[in-house]
Short mmCIF file of C-alpha atoms in Angstrom, two decimals:
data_model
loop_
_atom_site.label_atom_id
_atom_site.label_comp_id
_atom_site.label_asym_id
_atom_site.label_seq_id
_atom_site.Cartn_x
_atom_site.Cartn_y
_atom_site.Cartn_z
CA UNK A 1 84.66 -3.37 -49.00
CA UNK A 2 88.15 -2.61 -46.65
CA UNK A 3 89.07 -5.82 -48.09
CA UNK A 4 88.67 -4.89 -52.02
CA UNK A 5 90.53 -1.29 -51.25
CA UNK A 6 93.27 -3.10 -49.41
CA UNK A 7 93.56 -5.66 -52.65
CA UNK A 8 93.58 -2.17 -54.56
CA UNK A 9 95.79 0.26 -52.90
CA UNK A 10 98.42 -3.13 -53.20
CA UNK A 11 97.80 -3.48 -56.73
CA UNK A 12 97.92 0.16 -57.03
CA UNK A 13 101.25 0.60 -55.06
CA UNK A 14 102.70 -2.11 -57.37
CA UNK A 15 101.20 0.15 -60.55
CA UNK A 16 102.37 3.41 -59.30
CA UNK A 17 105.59 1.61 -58.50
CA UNK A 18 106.03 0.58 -61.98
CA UNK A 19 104.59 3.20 -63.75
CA UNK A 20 106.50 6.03 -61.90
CA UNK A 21 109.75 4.29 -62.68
CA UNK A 22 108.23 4.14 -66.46
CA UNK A 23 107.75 7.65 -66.54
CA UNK A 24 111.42 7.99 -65.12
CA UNK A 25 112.74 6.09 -67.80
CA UNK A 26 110.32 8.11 -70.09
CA UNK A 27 112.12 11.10 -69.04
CA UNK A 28 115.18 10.70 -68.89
CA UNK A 29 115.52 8.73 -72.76
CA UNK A 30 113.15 11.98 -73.46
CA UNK A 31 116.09 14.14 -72.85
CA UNK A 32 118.76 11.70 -73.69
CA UNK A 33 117.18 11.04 -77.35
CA UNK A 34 114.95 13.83 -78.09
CA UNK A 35 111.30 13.72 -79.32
CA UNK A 36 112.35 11.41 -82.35
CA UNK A 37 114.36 8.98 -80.34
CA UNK A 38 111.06 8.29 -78.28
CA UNK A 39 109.12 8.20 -81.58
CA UNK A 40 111.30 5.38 -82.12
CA UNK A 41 111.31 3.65 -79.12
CA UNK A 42 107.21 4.37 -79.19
CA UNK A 43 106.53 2.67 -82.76
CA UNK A 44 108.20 -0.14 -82.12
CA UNK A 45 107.00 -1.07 -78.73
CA UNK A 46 103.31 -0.75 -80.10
CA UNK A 47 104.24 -2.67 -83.23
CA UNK A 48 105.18 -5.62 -80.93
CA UNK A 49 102.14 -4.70 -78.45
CA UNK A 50 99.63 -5.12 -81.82
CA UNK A 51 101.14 -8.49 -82.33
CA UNK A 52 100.83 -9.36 -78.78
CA UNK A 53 97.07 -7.90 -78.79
CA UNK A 54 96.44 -10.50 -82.01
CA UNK A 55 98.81 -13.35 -80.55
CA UNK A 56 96.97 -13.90 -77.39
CA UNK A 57 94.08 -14.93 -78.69
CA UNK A 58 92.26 -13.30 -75.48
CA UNK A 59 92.92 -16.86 -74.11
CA UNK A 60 94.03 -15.44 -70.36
CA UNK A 61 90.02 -14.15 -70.28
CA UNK A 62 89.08 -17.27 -71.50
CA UNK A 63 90.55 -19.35 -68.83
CA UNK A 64 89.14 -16.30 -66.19
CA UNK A 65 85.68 -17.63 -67.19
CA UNK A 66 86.70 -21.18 -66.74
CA UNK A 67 88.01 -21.05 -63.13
CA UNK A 68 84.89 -19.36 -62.26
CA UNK A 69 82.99 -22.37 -63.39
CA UNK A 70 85.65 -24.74 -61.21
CA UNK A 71 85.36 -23.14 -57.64
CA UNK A 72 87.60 -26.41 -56.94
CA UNK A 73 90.20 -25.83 -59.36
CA UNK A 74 90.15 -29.52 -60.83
CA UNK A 75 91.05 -28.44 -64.58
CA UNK A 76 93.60 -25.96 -63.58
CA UNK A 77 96.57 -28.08 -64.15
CA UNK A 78 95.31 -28.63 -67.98
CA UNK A 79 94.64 -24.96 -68.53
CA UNK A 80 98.21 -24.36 -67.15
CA UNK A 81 99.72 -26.71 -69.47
CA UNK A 82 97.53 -25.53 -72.62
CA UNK A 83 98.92 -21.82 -72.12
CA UNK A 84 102.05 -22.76 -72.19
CA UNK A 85 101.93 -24.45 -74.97
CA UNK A 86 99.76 -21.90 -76.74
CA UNK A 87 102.10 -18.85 -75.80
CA UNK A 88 104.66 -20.73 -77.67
CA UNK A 89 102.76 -21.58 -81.02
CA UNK A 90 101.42 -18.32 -80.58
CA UNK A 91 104.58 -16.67 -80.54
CA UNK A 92 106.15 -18.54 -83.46
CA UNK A 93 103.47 -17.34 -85.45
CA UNK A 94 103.97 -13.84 -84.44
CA UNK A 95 107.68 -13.51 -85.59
CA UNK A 96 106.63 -15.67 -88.70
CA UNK A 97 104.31 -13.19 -89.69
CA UNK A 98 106.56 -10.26 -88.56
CA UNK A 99 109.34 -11.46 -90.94
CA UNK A 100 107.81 -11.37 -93.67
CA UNK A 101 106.21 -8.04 -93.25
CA UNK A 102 109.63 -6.81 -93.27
CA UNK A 103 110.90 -9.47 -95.91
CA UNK A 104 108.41 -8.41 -98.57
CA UNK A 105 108.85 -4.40 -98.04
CA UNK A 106 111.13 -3.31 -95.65
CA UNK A 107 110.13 0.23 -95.84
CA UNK A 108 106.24 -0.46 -95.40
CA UNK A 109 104.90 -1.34 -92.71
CA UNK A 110 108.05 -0.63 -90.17
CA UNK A 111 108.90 2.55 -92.38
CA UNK A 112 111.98 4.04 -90.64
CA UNK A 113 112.49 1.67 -88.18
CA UNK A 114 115.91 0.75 -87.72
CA UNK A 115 116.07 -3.36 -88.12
CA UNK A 116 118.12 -4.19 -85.10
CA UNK A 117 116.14 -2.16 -81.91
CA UNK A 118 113.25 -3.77 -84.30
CA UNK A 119 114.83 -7.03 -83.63
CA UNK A 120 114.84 -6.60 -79.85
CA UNK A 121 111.65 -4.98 -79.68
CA UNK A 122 110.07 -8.55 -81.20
CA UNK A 123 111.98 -10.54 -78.47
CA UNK A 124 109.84 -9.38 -76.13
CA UNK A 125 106.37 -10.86 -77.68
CA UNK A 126 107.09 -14.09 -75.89
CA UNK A 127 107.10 -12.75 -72.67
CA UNK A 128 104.21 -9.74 -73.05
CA UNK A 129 101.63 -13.31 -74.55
CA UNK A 130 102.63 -14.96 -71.33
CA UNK A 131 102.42 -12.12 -69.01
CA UNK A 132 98.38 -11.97 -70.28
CA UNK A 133 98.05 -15.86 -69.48
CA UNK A 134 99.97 -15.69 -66.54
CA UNK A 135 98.52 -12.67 -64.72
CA UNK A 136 95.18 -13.63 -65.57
CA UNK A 137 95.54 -17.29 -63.89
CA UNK A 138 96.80 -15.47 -60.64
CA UNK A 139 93.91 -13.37 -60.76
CA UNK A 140 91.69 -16.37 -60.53
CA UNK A 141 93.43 -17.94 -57.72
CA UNK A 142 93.47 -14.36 -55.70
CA UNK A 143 96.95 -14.15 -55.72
CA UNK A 144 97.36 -10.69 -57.62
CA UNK A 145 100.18 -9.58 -55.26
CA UNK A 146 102.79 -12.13 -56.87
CA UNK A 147 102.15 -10.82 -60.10
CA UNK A 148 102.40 -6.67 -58.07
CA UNK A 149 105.76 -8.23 -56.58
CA UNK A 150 107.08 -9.30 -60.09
CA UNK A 151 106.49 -6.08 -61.64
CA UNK A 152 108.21 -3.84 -58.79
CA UNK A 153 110.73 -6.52 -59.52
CA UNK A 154 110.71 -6.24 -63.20
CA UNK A 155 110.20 -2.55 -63.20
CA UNK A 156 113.37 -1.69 -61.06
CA UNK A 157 115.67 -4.11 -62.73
CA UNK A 158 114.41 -2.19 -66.02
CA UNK A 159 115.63 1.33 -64.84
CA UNK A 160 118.93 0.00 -64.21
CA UNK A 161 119.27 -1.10 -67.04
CA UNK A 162 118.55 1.55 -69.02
CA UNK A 163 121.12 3.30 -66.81
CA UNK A 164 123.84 1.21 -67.68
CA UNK A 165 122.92 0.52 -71.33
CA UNK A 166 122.01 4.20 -72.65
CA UNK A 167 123.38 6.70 -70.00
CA UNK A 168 126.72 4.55 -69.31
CA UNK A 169 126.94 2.94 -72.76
CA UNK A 170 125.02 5.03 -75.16
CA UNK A 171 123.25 2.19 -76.58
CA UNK A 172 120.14 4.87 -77.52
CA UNK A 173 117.38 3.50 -79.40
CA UNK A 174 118.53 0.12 -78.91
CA UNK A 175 119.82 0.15 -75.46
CA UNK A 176 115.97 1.15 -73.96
CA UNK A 177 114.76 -1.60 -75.69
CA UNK A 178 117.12 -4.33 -74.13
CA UNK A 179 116.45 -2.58 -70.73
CA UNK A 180 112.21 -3.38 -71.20
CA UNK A 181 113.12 -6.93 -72.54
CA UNK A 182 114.71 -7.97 -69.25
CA UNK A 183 111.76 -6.29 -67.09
CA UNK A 184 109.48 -7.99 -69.09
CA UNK A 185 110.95 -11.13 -68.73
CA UNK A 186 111.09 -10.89 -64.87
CA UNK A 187 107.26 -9.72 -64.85
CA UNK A 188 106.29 -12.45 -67.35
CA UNK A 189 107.78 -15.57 -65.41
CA UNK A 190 107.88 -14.76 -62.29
CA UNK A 191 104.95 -16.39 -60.83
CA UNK A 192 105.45 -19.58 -63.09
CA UNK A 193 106.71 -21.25 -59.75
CA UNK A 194 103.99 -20.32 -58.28
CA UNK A 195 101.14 -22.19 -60.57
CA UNK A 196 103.18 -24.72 -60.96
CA UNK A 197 104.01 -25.29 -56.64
CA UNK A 198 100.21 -24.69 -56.75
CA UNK A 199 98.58 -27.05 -59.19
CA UNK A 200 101.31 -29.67 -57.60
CA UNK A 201 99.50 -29.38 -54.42
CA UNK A 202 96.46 -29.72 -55.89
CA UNK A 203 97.63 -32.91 -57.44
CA UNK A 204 97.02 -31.73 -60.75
CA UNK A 205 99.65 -32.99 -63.80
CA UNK A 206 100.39 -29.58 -66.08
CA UNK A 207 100.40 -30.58 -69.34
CA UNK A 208 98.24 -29.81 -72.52
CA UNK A 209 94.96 -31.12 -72.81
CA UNK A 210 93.36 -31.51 -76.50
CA UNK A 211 89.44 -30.49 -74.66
CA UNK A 212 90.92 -27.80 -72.85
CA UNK A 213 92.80 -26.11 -76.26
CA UNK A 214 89.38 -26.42 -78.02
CA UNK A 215 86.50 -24.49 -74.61
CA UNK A 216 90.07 -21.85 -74.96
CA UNK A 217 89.79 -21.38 -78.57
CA UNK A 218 85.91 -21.60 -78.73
CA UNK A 219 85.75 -18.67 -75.96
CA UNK A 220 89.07 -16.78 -77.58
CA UNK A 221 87.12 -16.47 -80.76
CA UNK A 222 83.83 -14.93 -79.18
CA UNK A 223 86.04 -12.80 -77.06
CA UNK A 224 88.84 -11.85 -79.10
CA UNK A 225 87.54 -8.96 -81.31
CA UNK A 226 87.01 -7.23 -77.90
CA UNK A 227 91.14 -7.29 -77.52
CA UNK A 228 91.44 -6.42 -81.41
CA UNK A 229 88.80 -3.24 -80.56
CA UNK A 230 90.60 -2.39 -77.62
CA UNK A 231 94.17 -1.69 -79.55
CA UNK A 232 92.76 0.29 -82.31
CA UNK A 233 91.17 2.69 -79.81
CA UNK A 234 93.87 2.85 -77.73
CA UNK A 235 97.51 2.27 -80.10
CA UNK A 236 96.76 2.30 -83.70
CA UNK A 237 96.97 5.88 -83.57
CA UNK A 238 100.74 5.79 -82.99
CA UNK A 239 101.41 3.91 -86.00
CA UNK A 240 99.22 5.94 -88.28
CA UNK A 241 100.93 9.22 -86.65
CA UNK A 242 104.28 7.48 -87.32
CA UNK A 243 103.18 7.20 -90.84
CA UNK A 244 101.73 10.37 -92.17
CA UNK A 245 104.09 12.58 -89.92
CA UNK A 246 107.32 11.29 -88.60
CA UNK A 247 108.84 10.26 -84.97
CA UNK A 248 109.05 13.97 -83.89
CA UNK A 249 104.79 14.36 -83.83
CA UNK A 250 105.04 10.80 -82.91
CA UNK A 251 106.97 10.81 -80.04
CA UNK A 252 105.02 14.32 -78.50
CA UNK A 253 101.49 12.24 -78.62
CA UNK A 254 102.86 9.14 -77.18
CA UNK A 255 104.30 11.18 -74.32
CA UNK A 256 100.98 12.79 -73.80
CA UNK A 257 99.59 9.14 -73.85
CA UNK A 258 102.22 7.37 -71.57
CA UNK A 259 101.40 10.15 -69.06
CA UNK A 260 97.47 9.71 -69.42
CA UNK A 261 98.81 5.72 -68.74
CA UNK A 262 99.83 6.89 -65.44
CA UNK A 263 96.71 8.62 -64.16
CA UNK A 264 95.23 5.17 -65.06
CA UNK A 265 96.66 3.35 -62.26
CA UNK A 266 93.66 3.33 -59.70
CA UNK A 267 91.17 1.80 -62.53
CA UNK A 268 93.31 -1.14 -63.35
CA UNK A 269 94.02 -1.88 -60.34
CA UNK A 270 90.44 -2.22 -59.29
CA UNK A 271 89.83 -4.14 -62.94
CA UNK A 272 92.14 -6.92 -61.44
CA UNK A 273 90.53 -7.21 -57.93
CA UNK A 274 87.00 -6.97 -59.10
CA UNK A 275 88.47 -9.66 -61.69
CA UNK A 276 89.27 -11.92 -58.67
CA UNK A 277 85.85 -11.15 -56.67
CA UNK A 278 84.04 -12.03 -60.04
CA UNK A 279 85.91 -15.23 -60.08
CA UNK A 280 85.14 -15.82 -56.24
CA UNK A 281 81.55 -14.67 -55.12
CA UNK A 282 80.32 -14.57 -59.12
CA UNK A 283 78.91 -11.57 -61.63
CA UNK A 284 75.92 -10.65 -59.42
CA UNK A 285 77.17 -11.10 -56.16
CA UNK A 286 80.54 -9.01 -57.14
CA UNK A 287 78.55 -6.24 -58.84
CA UNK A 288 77.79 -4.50 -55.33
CA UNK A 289 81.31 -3.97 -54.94
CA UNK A 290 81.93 -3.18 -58.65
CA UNK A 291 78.97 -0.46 -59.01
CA UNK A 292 80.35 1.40 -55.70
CA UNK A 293 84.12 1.66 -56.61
CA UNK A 294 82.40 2.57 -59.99
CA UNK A 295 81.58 5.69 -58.67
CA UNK A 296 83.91 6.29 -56.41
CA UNK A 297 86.69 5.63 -58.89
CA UNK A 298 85.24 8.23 -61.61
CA UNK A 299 84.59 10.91 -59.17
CA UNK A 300 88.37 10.34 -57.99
CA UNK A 301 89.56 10.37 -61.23
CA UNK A 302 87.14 13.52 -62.33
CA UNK A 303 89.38 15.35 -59.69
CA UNK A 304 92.81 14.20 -60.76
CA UNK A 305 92.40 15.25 -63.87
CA UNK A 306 91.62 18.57 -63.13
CA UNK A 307 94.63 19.06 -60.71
CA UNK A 308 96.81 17.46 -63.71
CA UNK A 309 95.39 19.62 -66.38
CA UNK A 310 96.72 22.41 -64.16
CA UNK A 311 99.94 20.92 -63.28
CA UNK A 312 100.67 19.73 -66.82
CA UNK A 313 102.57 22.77 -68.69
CA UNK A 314 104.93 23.26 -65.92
CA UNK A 315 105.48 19.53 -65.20
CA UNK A 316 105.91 18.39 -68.70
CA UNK A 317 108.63 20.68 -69.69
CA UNK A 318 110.35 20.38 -66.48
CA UNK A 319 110.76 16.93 -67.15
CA UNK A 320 111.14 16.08 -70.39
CA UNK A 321 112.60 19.26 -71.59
CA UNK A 322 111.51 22.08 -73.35
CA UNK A 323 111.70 20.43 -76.53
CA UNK A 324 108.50 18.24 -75.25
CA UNK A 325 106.05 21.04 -74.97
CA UNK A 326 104.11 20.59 -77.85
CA UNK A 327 103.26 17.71 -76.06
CA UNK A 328 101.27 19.67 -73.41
CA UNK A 329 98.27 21.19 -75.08
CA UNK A 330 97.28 17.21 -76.74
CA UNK A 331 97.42 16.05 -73.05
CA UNK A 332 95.12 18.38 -71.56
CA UNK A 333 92.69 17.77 -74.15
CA UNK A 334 92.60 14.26 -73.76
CA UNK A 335 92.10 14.26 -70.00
CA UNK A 336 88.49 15.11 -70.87
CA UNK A 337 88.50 11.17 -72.34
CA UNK A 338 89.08 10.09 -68.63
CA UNK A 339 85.94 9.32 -67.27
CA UNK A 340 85.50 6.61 -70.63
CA UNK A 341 88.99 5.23 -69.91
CA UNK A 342 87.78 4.36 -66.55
CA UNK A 343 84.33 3.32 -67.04
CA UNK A 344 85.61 1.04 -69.54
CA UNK A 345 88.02 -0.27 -67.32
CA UNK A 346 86.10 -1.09 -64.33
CA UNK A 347 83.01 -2.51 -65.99
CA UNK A 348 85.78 -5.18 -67.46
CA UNK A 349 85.27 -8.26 -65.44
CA UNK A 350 81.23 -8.02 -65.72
CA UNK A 351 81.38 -8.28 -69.34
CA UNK A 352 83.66 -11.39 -68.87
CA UNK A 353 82.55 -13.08 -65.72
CA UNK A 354 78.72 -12.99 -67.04
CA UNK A 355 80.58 -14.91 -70.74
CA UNK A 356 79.34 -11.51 -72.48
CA UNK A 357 82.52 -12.47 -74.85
CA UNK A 358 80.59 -11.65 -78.51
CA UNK A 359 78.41 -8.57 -77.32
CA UNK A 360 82.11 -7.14 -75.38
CA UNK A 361 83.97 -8.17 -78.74
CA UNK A 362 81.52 -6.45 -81.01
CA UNK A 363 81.31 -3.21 -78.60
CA UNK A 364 84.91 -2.63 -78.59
CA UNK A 365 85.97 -3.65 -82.35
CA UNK A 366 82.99 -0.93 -83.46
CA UNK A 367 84.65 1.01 -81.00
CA UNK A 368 88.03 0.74 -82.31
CA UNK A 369 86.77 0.55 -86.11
CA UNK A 370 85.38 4.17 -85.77
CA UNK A 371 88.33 5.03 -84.06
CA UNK A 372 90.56 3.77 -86.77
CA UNK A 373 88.29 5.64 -89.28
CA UNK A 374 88.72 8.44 -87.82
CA UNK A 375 92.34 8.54 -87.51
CA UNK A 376 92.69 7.74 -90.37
CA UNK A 377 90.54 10.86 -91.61
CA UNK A 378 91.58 13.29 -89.30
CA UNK A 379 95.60 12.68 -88.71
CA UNK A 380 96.94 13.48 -92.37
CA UNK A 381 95.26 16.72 -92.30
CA UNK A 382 95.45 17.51 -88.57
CA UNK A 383 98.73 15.58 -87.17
CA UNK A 384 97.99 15.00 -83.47
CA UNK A 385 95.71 17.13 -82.88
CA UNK A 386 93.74 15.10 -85.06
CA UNK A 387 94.70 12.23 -83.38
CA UNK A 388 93.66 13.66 -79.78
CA UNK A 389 89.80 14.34 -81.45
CA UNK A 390 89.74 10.61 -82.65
CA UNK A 391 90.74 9.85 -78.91
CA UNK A 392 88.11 11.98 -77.28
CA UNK A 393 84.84 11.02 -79.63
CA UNK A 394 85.58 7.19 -79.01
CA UNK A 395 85.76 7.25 -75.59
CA UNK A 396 82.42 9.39 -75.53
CA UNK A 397 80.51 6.39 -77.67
CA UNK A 398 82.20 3.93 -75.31
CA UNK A 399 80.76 5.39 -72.19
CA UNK A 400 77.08 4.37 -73.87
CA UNK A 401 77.88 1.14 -73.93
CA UNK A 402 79.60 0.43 -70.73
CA UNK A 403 76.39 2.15 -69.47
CA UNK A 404 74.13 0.05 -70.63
CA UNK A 405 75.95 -2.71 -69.43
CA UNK A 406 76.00 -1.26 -66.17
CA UNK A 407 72.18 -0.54 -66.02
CA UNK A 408 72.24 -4.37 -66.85
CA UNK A 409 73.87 -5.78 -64.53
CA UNK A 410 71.59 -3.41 -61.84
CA UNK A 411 68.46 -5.04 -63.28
CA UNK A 412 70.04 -8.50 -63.18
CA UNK A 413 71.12 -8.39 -59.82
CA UNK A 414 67.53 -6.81 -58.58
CA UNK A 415 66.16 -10.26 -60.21
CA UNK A 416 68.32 -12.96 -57.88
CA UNK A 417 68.68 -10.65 -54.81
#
């Protein structure tokens, strides 16, 4: 157990690393571009993220599942190969598909989206489908702390950026944008050395293997709608704010999300080590370690959110400005949806070590269909505070599920112990 926290608290100095220097950057383009600026910057960066969410293809959890099946590692060279070669057909698609959303109505889907930051915003799909494959193969080799090196990396180079392209040049819009696309590039391929020095040692050739695409596809396909779910519970509501009520609204919710991001550290860390002791010791004999930082996590997070609920009308318009208070009351309201984030989070790598990929796919897209439904109900009449209620009621039904799956995974482990 000192073992998985010490995995953690590295993972989770590389997250609060990256996420307090996002949250910088969130703040300062807060006050340098006001709340439509980061309504802006928000669209279009979850615009590309939906892309990426469809692009992947949930192949990174796919090939998860197959190194736990090869404790030796003899088909990693092929799965290395395949990714690449499937983040690249996978990203021509993307922009293919992109275009001609724009092509055939410019002022529909990307309504008031200005086409060059657009431009740079799609750049990045590339790297965000590779950092999926990528971090996901280091997870099954238990070598997350490349992938926490790349980001602290990736992260800092980021806030200079945005330094010298919006404070010293007053890029705006455009200039935060360029800033993430070269941390996201350093994040994405900086451990390619790595699994390539790896499988080499191994004696492995990387290259594409026709078998490999298929068991990648096959388990993509099962798995997939779980990745689908998962954005329309947790982004579409941006766009749909975007829509019915403008950047301004927009860009006070997505501050109010960005800073629930943050408090959301501790969980995904522990999703990627329990990810690696899946891989490693298998479903049952990880779950030990799973169900206890299960608890331990909520009840840690149970407190945090009540010391940030407190905290949150003084911090929030100290930062951002007072321009950003609306943004205060939606974030104390969604803290309550805490407790789902995280038992979501954690009971991750159960649903995919034990190949649960249709029952976690059709979970999370009903999840995220009555999530969409009920943004789309509630936001034209109630803006975001209609928005924050959508938030709220689906992580309440998603707790039910990841419950059962816990009391599950109890029973199964009772069975082989």
């Amino acid at each position: 157990m000192r073992e998985l926290w010490g995995n953690i608290a590295h993972t989770s100095g590389a997250k609060i690393y990256s996420m307090v220097v996002g949250v910088f950057v969130l703040f300062l383009t807060a006050r340098l571009l006001g709340p439509e600026g980061r309504g802006q910057i928000a669209t279009i960066v979850t615009w590309v993220g939906m892309f990426s969410t469809f692009a992947y293809l949930s192949l990174g959890q796919v090939a998860l599942h197959r190194m736990a099946n090869d404790p030796a590692q003899k088909r990693f060279g092929n799965l290395l190969g395949s990714l690449l070669l499937m983040a690249i057909v996978l990203t021509l698609a993307g922009w293919l598909v992109a275009l001609g959303l724009y092509w055939y109505n410019p002022e529909g889907a990307f309504k008031g989206l200005p086409l060059f930051p657009l431009t740079i915003g799609f750049l990045a799909l590339p790297f965000m489908i590779w950092e999926q494959f990528g971090s996901s193969l280091l997870m099954g080799l238990e070598r997350i702390r490349i992938y926490n090196r790349n980001q602290v990396i990736g992260r800092t180079v980021s806030v200079a950026a945005v330094f010298a392209l919006v404070g010293g040049l007053g890029l705006g819009v455009a200039g935060v944008l360029e800033a993430s696309l070269l941390g996201q590039m350093i994040v994405a391929i900086g451990g390619i050395g790595f699994l390539f020095a790896f499988a080499h040692n191994k004696g492995l050739v990387c290259r594409p293997d026709k078998s490999e695409i298929k068991a990648l596809l096959a388990g993509g396909v099962k798995l997939h709608l779980n990745a689908i779910g998962t954005f329309l519970f947790t982004s579409v509501n941006i766009l749909i704010l975007n829509n019915y009520h403008g950047a301004e609204q927009t860009g006070y919710f997505q501050l109010a999300m960005q800073l629930l991001g943050v408090l959301m550290i501790i969980p995904q860390a522990a999703n990627m080590v329990i990810f690696g002791k899946v891989t490693s010791l298998g479903p049952n004999g990880a779950w030990p370690h799973n169900k206890r930082l299960l608890v331990q996590i909520i009840l840690g997070m149970i407190v945090l959110s009540a010391v940030a609920a407190l905290l949150a009308p003084w911090g929030i318009t100290l930062l951002a400005g007072e321009a950003f208070r609306p943004a205060v009351e939606p974030f104390q309201w969604m803290l309550l949806g805490l407790i789902g984030m995280t038992f979501s989070t954690v009971m991750a790598p159960q649903w995919i070590g034990r190949g649960y990929f249709w029952q976690a796919a059709v979970l999370s897209f009903l999840v995220g269909a009555i999530n969409l439904a009920a943004n789309l109900w509630l936001i034209p009449q109630h803006g975001m505070q209609g928005a924050v209620y959508a938030f709220l009621g689906t992580y309440l039904f998603s707790i039910l599920g990841n419950g059962a799956m816990a009391w599950h995974c109890q029973l199964q482990y009772n069975m082989v112990k």
